[in-house]
PDB file of C-alpha atoms in Angstrom:
ATOM      1  CA  UNK E   1       0.000   0.000   0.000  1.00  0.00           C
ATOM      2  CA  UNK E   2       2.973   2.339   0.385  1.00  0.00           C
ATOM      3  CA  UNK E   3       3.150   2.941  -3.354  1.00  0.00           C
ATOM      4  CA  UNK E   4      -0.558   3.597  -3.942  1.00  0.00           C
ATOM      5  CA  UNK E   5      -3.481   5.447  -2.453  1.00  0.00           C
ATOM      6  CA  UNK E   6      -5.598   3.407  -0.041  1.00  0.00           C
ATOM      7  CA  UNK E   7      -9.054   2.351  -1.206  1.00  0.00           C
ATOM      8  CA  UNK E   8     -12.243   1.019   0.351  1.00  0.00           C
ATOM      9  CA  UNK E   9     -10.953  -2.499  -0.364  1.00  0.00           C
ATOM     10  CA  UNK E  10      -8.220  -1.934   2.235  1.00  0.00           C
ATOM     11  CA  UNK E  11     -10.809  -1.523   5.004  1.00  0.00           C
ATOM     12  CA  UNK E  12     -11.381  -4.702   7.019  1.00  0.00           C
ATOM     13  CA  UNK E  13     -13.075  -5.723  10.230  1.00  0.00           C
ATOM     14  CA  UNK E  14     -10.754  -5.134  13.155  1.00  0.00           C
ATOM     15  CA  UNK E  15      -9.455  -7.806  15.506  1.00  0.00           C
ATOM     16  CA  UNK E  16      -8.428  -7.757  19.172  1.00  0.00           C
ATOM     17  CA  UNK E  17      -4.824  -7.262  18.032  1.00  0.00           C
ATOM     18  CA  UNK E  18      -5.893  -4.269  15.937  1.00  0.00           C
ATOM     19  CA  UNK E  19      -7.769  -2.856  18.901  1.00  0.00           C
ATOM     20  CA  UNK E  20      -4.707  -3.114  21.130  1.00  0.00           C
ATOM     21  CA  UNK E  21      -2.596  -1.341  18.493  1.00  0.00           C
ATOM     22  CA  UNK E  22      -5.137   1.456  18.008  1.00  0.00           C
ATOM     23  CA  UNK E  23      -5.551   2.036  21.737  1.00  0.00           C
ATOM     24  CA  UNK E  24      -1.766   2.087  22.035  1.00  0.00           C
ATOM     25  CA  UNK E  25      -1.273   4.960  19.607  1.00  0.00           C
ATOM     26  CA  UNK E  26      -4.353   6.804  20.808  1.00  0.00           C
ATOM     27  CA  UNK E  27      -2.887   6.791  24.312  1.00  0.00           C
ATOM     28  CA  UNK E  28       0.505   7.970  23.043  1.00  0.00           C
ATOM     29  CA  UNK E  29      -1.047  10.819  21.080  1.00  0.00           C
ATOM     30  CA  UNK E  30      -3.118  11.876  24.079  1.00  0.00           C
ATOM     31  CA  UNK E  31      -0.035  11.914  26.314  1.00  0.00           C
ATOM     32  CA  UNK E  32       1.834  14.006  23.733  1.00  0.00           C
ATOM     33  CA  UNK E  33      -0.722  16.745  23.105  1.00  0.00           C
ATOM     34  CA  UNK E  34      -3.852  16.010  25.155  1.00  0.00           C
ATOM     35  CA  UNK E  35      -5.993  15.486  22.048  1.00  0.00           C
ATOM     36  CA  UNK E  36      -7.610  12.567  20.278  1.00  0.00           C
ATOM     37  CA  UNK E  37     -10.089   9.823  21.116  1.00  0.00           C
ATOM     38  CA  UNK E  38      -8.311   8.157  24.021  1.00  0.00           C
ATOM     39  CA  UNK E  39     -11.061   9.476  26.308  1.00  0.00           C
ATOM     40  CA  UNK E  40     -13.548   7.338  24.327  1.00  0.00           C
ATOM     41  CA  UNK E  41     -11.598   4.101  24.834  1.00  0.00           C
ATOM     42  CA  UNK E  42     -14.484   2.464  26.714  1.00  0.00           C
ATOM     43  CA  UNK E  43     -16.477   2.381  23.436  1.00  0.00           C
ATOM     44  CA  UNK E  44     -13.990   0.215  21.567  1.00  0.00           C
ATOM     45  CA  UNK E  45     -14.547  -3.241  23.148  1.00  0.00           C
ATOM     46  CA  UNK E  46     -18.273  -3.165  22.410  1.00  0.00           C
ATOM     47  CA  UNK E  47     -17.632  -2.025  18.845  1.00  0.00           C
ATOM     48  CA  UNK E  48     -15.268  -4.958  18.424  1.00  0.00           C
ATOM     49  CA  UNK E  49     -17.850  -7.400  19.812  1.00  0.00           C
ATOM     50  CA  UNK E  50     -20.590  -5.919  17.610  1.00  0.00           C
ATOM     51  CA  UNK E  51     -18.373  -6.045  14.490  1.00  0.00           C
ATOM     52  CA  UNK E  52     -18.592  -2.261  14.202  1.00  0.00           C
ATOM     53  CA  UNK E  53     -14.812  -1.764  14.370  1.00  0.00           C
ATOM     54  CA  UNK E  54     -13.081  -1.305  11.014  1.00  0.00           C
ATOM     55  CA  UNK E  55      -9.402  -0.707  10.342  1.00  0.00           C
ATOM     56  CA  UNK E  56      -6.829  -0.135   7.655  1.00  0.00           C
ATOM     57  CA  UNK E  57      -3.499  -1.883   8.183  1.00  0.00           C
ATOM     58  CA  UNK E  58      -0.124  -0.907   6.839  1.00  0.00           C
ATOM     59  CA  UNK E  59       2.885  -3.091   7.419  1.00  0.00           C
ATOM     60  CA  UNK E  60       0.709  -5.349   9.567  1.00  0.00           C
ATOM     61  CA  UNK E  61      -0.287  -2.532  11.930  1.00  0.00           C
ATOM     62  CA  UNK E  62      -3.665  -0.828  12.239  1.00  0.00           C
ATOM     63  CA  UNK E  63      -3.083   2.831  11.402  1.00  0.00           C
ATOM     64  CA  UNK E  64      -6.680   4.026  10.810  1.00  0.00           C
ATOM     65  CA  UNK E  65     -10.037   2.979  12.259  1.00  0.00           C
ATOM     66  CA  UNK E  66     -13.759   3.612  12.290  1.00  0.00           C
ATOM     67  CA  UNK E  67     -16.348   2.751  14.922  1.00  0.00           C
ATOM     68  CA  UNK E  68     -19.774   2.414  13.328  1.00  0.00           C
ATOM     69  CA  UNK E  69     -21.057   0.144  10.582  1.00  0.00           C
ATOM     70  CA  UNK E  70     -22.469   2.933   8.415  1.00  0.00           C
ATOM     71  CA  UNK E  71     -22.299   6.420   9.928  1.00  0.00           C
ATOM     72  CA  UNK E  72     -18.972   6.764  11.735  1.00  0.00           C
ATOM     73  CA  UNK E  73     -19.329   7.235  15.488  1.00  0.00           C
ATOM     74  CA  UNK E  74     -15.571   7.785  15.576  1.00  0.00           C
ATOM     75  CA  UNK E  75     -13.123   7.752  12.678  1.00  0.00           C
ATOM     76  CA  UNK E  76      -9.449   8.541  13.041  1.00  0.00           C
ATOM     77  CA  UNK E  77      -6.077   8.137  11.347  1.00  0.00           C
ATOM     78  CA  UNK E  78      -2.783   7.898  13.208  1.00  0.00           C
ATOM     79  CA  UNK E  79      -1.101  11.316  13.138  1.00  0.00           C
ATOM     80  CA  UNK E  80       1.912  10.278  11.093  1.00  0.00           C
ATOM     81  CA  UNK E  81      -0.404   8.785   8.445  1.00  0.00           C
ATOM     82  CA  UNK E  82      -2.863  11.640   8.048  1.00  0.00           C
ATOM     83  CA  UNK E  83      -3.486  13.416   4.727  1.00  0.00           C
ATOM     84  CA  UNK E  84      -2.584  10.277   2.809  1.00  0.00           C
ATOM     85  CA  UNK E  85      -6.105   9.142   1.863  1.00  0.00           C
ATOM     86  CA  UNK E  86      -6.819   6.758   4.736  1.00  0.00           C
ATOM     87  CA  UNK E  87      -9.766   8.778   6.069  1.00  0.00           C
ATOM     88  CA  UNK E  88     -11.296   8.876   2.592  1.00  0.00           C
ATOM     89  CA  UNK E  89     -10.866   5.111   2.228  1.00  0.00           C
ATOM     90  CA  UNK E  90     -12.665   4.530   5.552  1.00  0.00           C
ATOM     91  CA  UNK E  91     -15.544   6.747   4.426  1.00  0.00           C
ATOM     92  CA  UNK E  92     -15.813   5.148   0.994  1.00  0.00           C
ATOM     93  CA  UNK E  93     -16.021   1.717   2.609  1.00  0.00           C
ATOM     94  CA  UNK E  94     -18.817   2.933   4.911  1.00  0.00           C
ATOM     95  CA  UNK E  95     -20.692   4.364   1.919  1.00  0.00           C
ATOM     96  CA  UNK E  96     -20.308   1.062   0.063  1.00  0.00           C
ATOM     97  CA  UNK E  97     -21.752  -0.843   3.043  1.00  0.00           C
ATOM     98  CA  UNK E  98     -24.633   1.632   3.275  1.00  0.00           C
ATOM     99  CA  UNK E  99     -25.478   1.353  -0.423  1.00  0.00           C
ATOM    100  CA  UNK E 100     -25.278  -2.432  -0.254  1.00  0.00           C
ATOM    101  CA  UNK E 101     -27.708  -2.542   2.688  1.00  0.00           C
ATOM    102  CA  UNK E 102     -30.075   0.110   1.297  1.00  0.00           C
ATOM    103  CA  UNK E 103     -29.168   2.734   3.910  1.00  0.00           C
ATOM    104  CA  UNK E 104     -29.883   6.235   2.639  1.00  0.00           C
ATOM    105  CA  UNK E 105     -28.362   8.743   5.061  1.00  0.00           C
ATOM    106  CA  UNK E 106     -25.032   9.035   6.873  1.00  0.00           C
ATOM    107  CA  UNK E 107     -24.803  11.334   9.904  1.00  0.00           C
ATOM    108  CA  UNK E 108     -21.655  12.512  11.662  1.00  0.00           C
ATOM    109  CA  UNK E 109     -20.764  14.759  14.553  1.00  0.00           C
ATOM    110  CA  UNK E 110     -17.694  16.810  13.711  1.00  0.00           C
ATOM    111  CA  UNK E 111     -15.191  16.306  16.508  1.00  0.00           C
ATOM    112  CA  UNK E 112     -12.927  18.125  16.457  1.00  0.00           C
ATOM    113  CA  UNK E 113     -14.936  20.959  14.937  1.00  0.00           C
ATOM    114  CA  UNK E 114     -12.243  21.517  12.331  1.00  0.00           C
ATOM    115  CA  UNK E 115     -13.096  18.120  10.798  1.00  0.00           C
ATOM    116  CA  UNK E 116     -16.153  19.723   9.165  1.00  0.00           C
ATOM    117  CA  UNK E 117     -13.900  20.650   6.227  1.00  0.00           C
ATOM    118  CA  UNK E 118     -13.165  16.969   5.585  1.00  0.00           C
ATOM    119  CA  UNK E 119     -16.835  15.989   5.698  1.00  0.00           C
ATOM    120  CA  UNK E 120     -17.917  18.857   3.459  1.00  0.00           C
ATOM    121  CA  UNK E 121     -15.259  17.832   0.939  1.00  0.00           C
ATOM    122  CA  UNK E 122     -16.993  14.455   0.759  1.00  0.00           C
ATOM    123  CA  UNK E 123     -20.526  15.692   0.208  1.00  0.00           C
ATOM    124  CA  UNK E 124     -21.767  16.186   3.777  1.00  0.00           C
ATOM    125  CA  UNK E 125     -23.779  19.280   4.695  1.00  0.00           C
ATOM    126  CA  UNK E 126     -23.981  20.857   8.121  1.00  0.00           C
ATOM    127  CA  UNK E 127     -27.524  20.837   9.511  1.00  0.00           C
ATOM    128  CA  UNK E 128     -27.176  22.107  13.098  1.00  0.00           C
ATOM    129  CA  UNK E 129     -26.398  25.416  14.745  1.00  0.00           C
ATOM    130  CA  UNK E 130     -24.578  25.879  18.022  1.00  0.00           C
ATOM    131  CA  UNK E 131     -21.408  24.366  19.460  1.00  0.00           C
ATOM    132  CA  UNK E 132     -22.067  20.778  18.330  1.00  0.00           C
ATOM    133  CA  UNK E 133     -21.556  20.500  14.590  1.00  0.00           C
ATOM    134  CA  UNK E 134     -23.475  17.723  12.857  1.00  0.00           C
ATOM    135  CA  UNK E 135     -23.360  16.984   9.166  1.00  0.00           C
ATOM    136  CA  UNK E 136     -25.310  14.682   6.892  1.00  0.00           C
ATOM    137  CA  UNK E 137     -24.918  13.088   3.494  1.00  0.00           C
ATOM    138  CA  UNK E 138     -27.877  11.718   1.559  1.00  0.00           C
ATOM    139  CA  UNK E 139     -26.919   8.795  -0.672  1.00  0.00           C
ATOM    140  CA  UNK E 140     -28.794   9.476  -3.882  1.00  0.00           C
ATOM    141  CA  UNK E 141     -29.824   6.677  -6.225  1.00  0.00           C
ATOM    142  CA  UNK E 142     -30.746   7.194  -9.848  1.00  0.00           C
ATOM    143  CA  UNK E 143     -33.058   4.999 -11.931  1.00  0.00           C
ATOM    144  CA  UNK E 144     -32.997   4.352 -15.664  1.00  0.00           C
ATOM    145  CA  UNK E 145     -36.524   4.961 -16.932  1.00  0.00           C
ATOM    146  CA  UNK E 146     -37.688   2.994 -19.978  1.00  0.00           C
ATOM    147  CA  UNK E 147     -37.764   5.441 -22.887  1.00  0.00           C
ATOM    148  CA  UNK E 148     -41.054   4.087 -24.243  1.00  0.00           C
ATOM    149  CA  UNK E 149     -43.062   4.877 -21.102  1.00  0.00           C
ATOM    150  CA  UNK E 150     -44.953   8.173 -20.745  1.00  0.00           C
ATOM    151  CA  UNK E 151     -43.473  10.733 -18.347  1.00  0.00           C
ATOM    152  CA  UNK E 152     -45.414  12.428 -15.560  1.00  0.00           C
ATOM    153  CA  UNK E 153     -44.343  15.190 -13.142  1.00  0.00           C
ATOM    154  CA  UNK E 154     -44.110  14.260  -9.468  1.00  0.00           C
ATOM    155  CA  UNK E 155     -44.157  16.667  -6.534  1.00  0.00           C
ATOM    156  CA  UNK E 156     -43.435  15.406  -3.015  1.00  0.00           C
ATOM    157  CA  UNK E 157     -43.689  17.725  -0.014  1.00  0.00           C
ATOM    158  CA  UNK E 158     -42.621  17.049   3.572  1.00  0.00           C
ATOM    159  CA  UNK E 159     -44.294  18.776   6.538  1.00  0.00           C
ATOM    160  CA  UNK E 160     -44.257  18.881  10.340  1.00  0.00           C
ATOM    161  CA  UNK E 161     -47.140  17.051  12.010  1.00  0.00           C
ATOM    162  CA  UNK E 162     -49.137  20.183  12.837  1.00  0.00           C
ATOM    163  CA  UNK E 163     -50.086  20.588   9.168  1.00  0.00           C
ATOM    164  CA  UNK E 164     -52.663  17.820   9.705  1.00  0.00           C
ATOM    165  CA  UNK E 165     -54.436  19.578  12.573  1.00  0.00           C
ATOM    166  CA  UNK E 166     -54.081  23.249  11.656  1.00  0.00           C
ATOM    167  CA  UNK E 167     -57.095  24.948  10.144  1.00  0.00           C
ATOM    168  CA  UNK E 168     -56.263  28.626   9.890  1.00  0.00           C
ATOM    169  CA  UNK E 169     -52.470  28.424  10.196  1.00  0.00           C
ATOM    170  CA  UNK E 170     -50.497  28.329   6.977  1.00  0.00           C
ATOM    171  CA  UNK E 171     -47.893  25.587   7.475  1.00  0.00           C
ATOM    172  CA  UNK E 172     -44.981  25.736   5.071  1.00  0.00           C
ATOM    173  CA  UNK E 173     -43.365  22.506   3.858  1.00  0.00           C
ATOM    174  CA  UNK E 174     -40.020  21.509   5.358  1.00  0.00           C
ATOM    175  CA  UNK E 175     -38.820  20.367   1.945  1.00  0.00           C
ATOM    176  CA  UNK E 176     -40.133  19.978  -1.589  1.00  0.00           C
ATOM    177  CA  UNK E 177     -38.802  17.580  -4.205  1.00  0.00           C
ATOM    178  CA  UNK E 178     -39.929  17.603  -7.820  1.00  0.00           C
ATOM    179  CA  UNK E 179     -38.955  14.704 -10.065  1.00  0.00           C
ATOM    180  CA  UNK E 180     -40.040  13.046 -13.266  1.00  0.00           C
ATOM    181  CA  UNK E 181     -41.559   9.593 -13.339  1.00  0.00           C
ATOM    182  CA  UNK E 182     -42.442   6.916 -15.871  1.00  0.00           C
ATOM    183  CA  UNK E 183     -46.004   5.608 -15.683  1.00  0.00           C
ATOM    184  CA  UNK E 184     -46.519   1.859 -16.027  1.00  0.00           C
ATOM    185  CA  UNK E 185     -49.616   0.240 -17.520  1.00  0.00           C
ATOM    186  CA  UNK E 186     -51.051  -0.486 -14.067  1.00  0.00           C
ATOM    187  CA  UNK E 187     -50.773   3.187 -13.044  1.00  0.00           C
ATOM    188  CA  UNK E 188     -47.658   2.854 -10.884  1.00  0.00           C
ATOM    189  CA  UNK E 189     -44.973   5.486 -11.466  1.00  0.00           C
ATOM    190  CA  UNK E 190     -41.226   4.765 -11.371  1.00  0.00           C
ATOM    191  CA  UNK E 191     -39.239   7.784 -10.151  1.00  0.00           C
ATOM    192  CA  UNK E 192     -36.140   8.965 -12.004  1.00  0.00           C
ATOM    193  CA  UNK E 193     -34.329   9.134  -8.670  1.00  0.00           C
ATOM    194  CA  UNK E 194     -35.025   8.074  -5.119  1.00  0.00           C
ATOM    195  CA  UNK E 195     -36.768  10.730  -3.030  1.00  0.00           C
ATOM    196  CA  UNK E 196     -35.376  10.680   0.519  1.00  0.00           C
ATOM    197  CA  UNK E 197     -36.204  12.592   3.670  1.00  0.00           C
ATOM    198  CA  UNK E 198     -34.682  12.132   7.108  1.00  0.00           C
ATOM    199  CA  UNK E 199     -37.028  10.762   9.746  1.00  0.00           C
ATOM    200  CA  UNK E 200     -35.874  13.460  12.183  1.00  0.00           C
ATOM    201  CA  UNK E 201     -36.820  16.257   9.786  1.00  0.00           C
ATOM    202  CA  UNK E 202     -40.173  16.489  11.519  1.00  0.00           C
ATOM    203  CA  UNK E 203     -39.265  14.913  14.845  1.00  0.00           C
ATOM    204  CA  UNK E 204     -39.070  18.146  16.841  1.00  0.00           C
ATOM    205  CA  UNK E 205     -42.550  18.959  15.590  1.00  0.00           C
ATOM    206  CA  UNK E 206     -44.066  15.489  15.815  1.00  0.00           C
ATOM    207  CA  UNK E 207     -44.215  12.857  13.087  1.00  0.00           C
ATOM    208  CA  UNK E 208     -43.132  13.559   9.546  1.00  0.00           C
ATOM    209  CA  UNK E 209     -46.007  14.200   7.119  1.00  0.00           C
ATOM    210  CA  UNK E 210     -45.723  13.580   3.389  1.00  0.00           C
ATOM    211  CA  UNK E 211     -47.806  14.842   0.487  1.00  0.00           C
ATOM    212  CA  UNK E 212     -47.529  13.070  -2.870  1.00  0.00           C
ATOM    213  CA  UNK E 213     -48.844  14.570  -6.088  1.00  0.00           C
ATOM    214  CA  UNK E 214     -48.797  12.728  -9.428  1.00  0.00           C
ATOM    215  CA  UNK E 215     -49.348  14.953 -12.454  1.00  0.00           C
ATOM    216  CA  UNK E 216     -51.032  17.553 -10.238  1.00  0.00           C
ATOM    217  CA  UNK E 217     -53.351  15.068  -8.504  1.00  0.00           C
ATOM    218  CA  UNK E 218     -52.967  14.222  -4.826  1.00  0.00           C
ATOM    219  CA  UNK E 219     -52.061  10.576  -4.251  1.00  0.00           C
ATOM    220  CA  UNK E 220     -51.432  10.723  -0.498  1.00  0.00           C
ATOM    221  CA  UNK E 221     -51.349  13.308   2.285  1.00  0.00           C
ATOM    222  CA  UNK E 222     -50.676  12.092   5.815  1.00  0.00           C
ATOM    223  CA  UNK E 223     -48.061  10.739   8.196  1.00  0.00           C
ATOM    224  CA  UNK E 224     -45.169   8.994   6.506  1.00  0.00           C
ATOM    225  CA  UNK E 225     -45.276   6.155   9.021  1.00  0.00           C
ATOM    226  CA  UNK E 226     -48.872   5.116   8.308  1.00  0.00           C
ATOM    227  CA  UNK E 227     -49.872   1.988   6.404  1.00  0.00           C
ATOM    228  CA  UNK E 228     -51.630   4.125   3.793  1.00  0.00           C
ATOM    229  CA  UNK E 229     -48.307   5.853   3.091  1.00  0.00           C
ATOM    230  CA  UNK E 230     -46.662   2.460   2.615  1.00  0.00           C
ATOM    231  CA  UNK E 231     -49.473   1.499   0.232  1.00  0.00           C
ATOM    232  CA  UNK E 232     -48.673   4.655  -1.761  1.00  0.00           C
ATOM    233  CA  UNK E 233     -45.008   3.615  -2.046  1.00  0.00           C
ATOM    234  CA  UNK E 234     -43.379   5.215   0.998  1.00  0.00           C
ATOM    235  CA  UNK E 235     -40.713   2.955   2.483  1.00  0.00           C
ATOM    236  CA  UNK E 236     -38.870   3.288   5.780  1.00  0.00           C
ATOM    237  CA  UNK E 237     -35.125   2.985   6.216  1.00  0.00           C
ATOM    238  CA  UNK E 238     -34.750   2.214   9.907  1.00  0.00           C
ATOM    239  CA  UNK E 239     -30.953   1.922   9.809  1.00  0.00           C
ATOM    240  CA  UNK E 240     -30.492   5.259   8.063  1.00  0.00           C
ATOM    241  CA  UNK E 241     -33.341   7.031   9.853  1.00  0.00           C
ATOM    242  CA  UNK E 242     -35.191   8.006   6.690  1.00  0.00           C
ATOM    243  CA  UNK E 243     -38.307   7.630   4.576  1.00  0.00           C
ATOM    244  CA  UNK E 244     -37.936   7.193   0.821  1.00  0.00           C
ATOM    245  CA  UNK E 245     -39.781   6.479  -2.421  1.00  0.00           C
ATOM    246  CA  UNK E 246     -38.653   4.710  -5.584  1.00  0.00           C
ATOM    247  CA  UNK E 247     -42.120   3.985  -6.944  1.00  0.00           C
ATOM    248  CA  UNK E 248     -45.520   5.587  -6.391  1.00  0.00           C
ATOM    249  CA  UNK E 249     -48.146   2.893  -6.317  1.00  0.00           C
ATOM    250  CA  UNK E 250     -51.573   3.381  -7.913  1.00  0.00           C
ATOM    251  CA  UNK E 251     -54.733   3.754  -5.876  1.00  0.00           C
ATOM    252  CA  UNK E 252     -56.478   0.445  -5.280  1.00  0.00           C
ATOM    253  CA  UNK E 253     -59.667   0.002  -7.224  1.00  0.00           C
TER     254      UNK E 253
END
């Protein structure tokens, strides 16, 4: 690996020996400058047991690690190996696992705060104010629509829960996504790309509400977690904390 950039293929599940090596250099770095993740050492044994501990080895020694199967709870590269692509390789491996398992969103807390630059470089966007910086990347998925099928415009709006109960109050959508879709013979519509919204988008204001319009006609308007939403095509990504749609199903009958 010395003569090439590391890749996601270099990321492997860590062993007890890897854990001992990582804790060794974390302790040394903490003693040298008082920084790093040595203070989080109690999290490592459980991550190892849960197979949530990933490493990159060089010369038989673990020199970079991640705790967390998809979103990294902690990710770090040994100081003498930083800025050599190891952090990017760890992230790319996590993204590959997420895509393989149909996980749609990766969340990170930027610690130290200066790490936000790294995450932004890799497509994450900050979504919190205040001292704790959190960033998120939505893993988009495109679909190839059959050219022979008719196209229809799709508009999907996401709202806080109070939109259901308000009468006089004008409740603005949290987010709006407009996409094109291909209508099948049975009335179902395949979307040109996956429409994704984080479950916590509406959490501070109750459950997330979704409104689906197909060619200007309302297909569904209600809580995203309801069975009727599932019947309309809304799926839930529990691991990524999101709701998403690939297909809008036709109304029964």
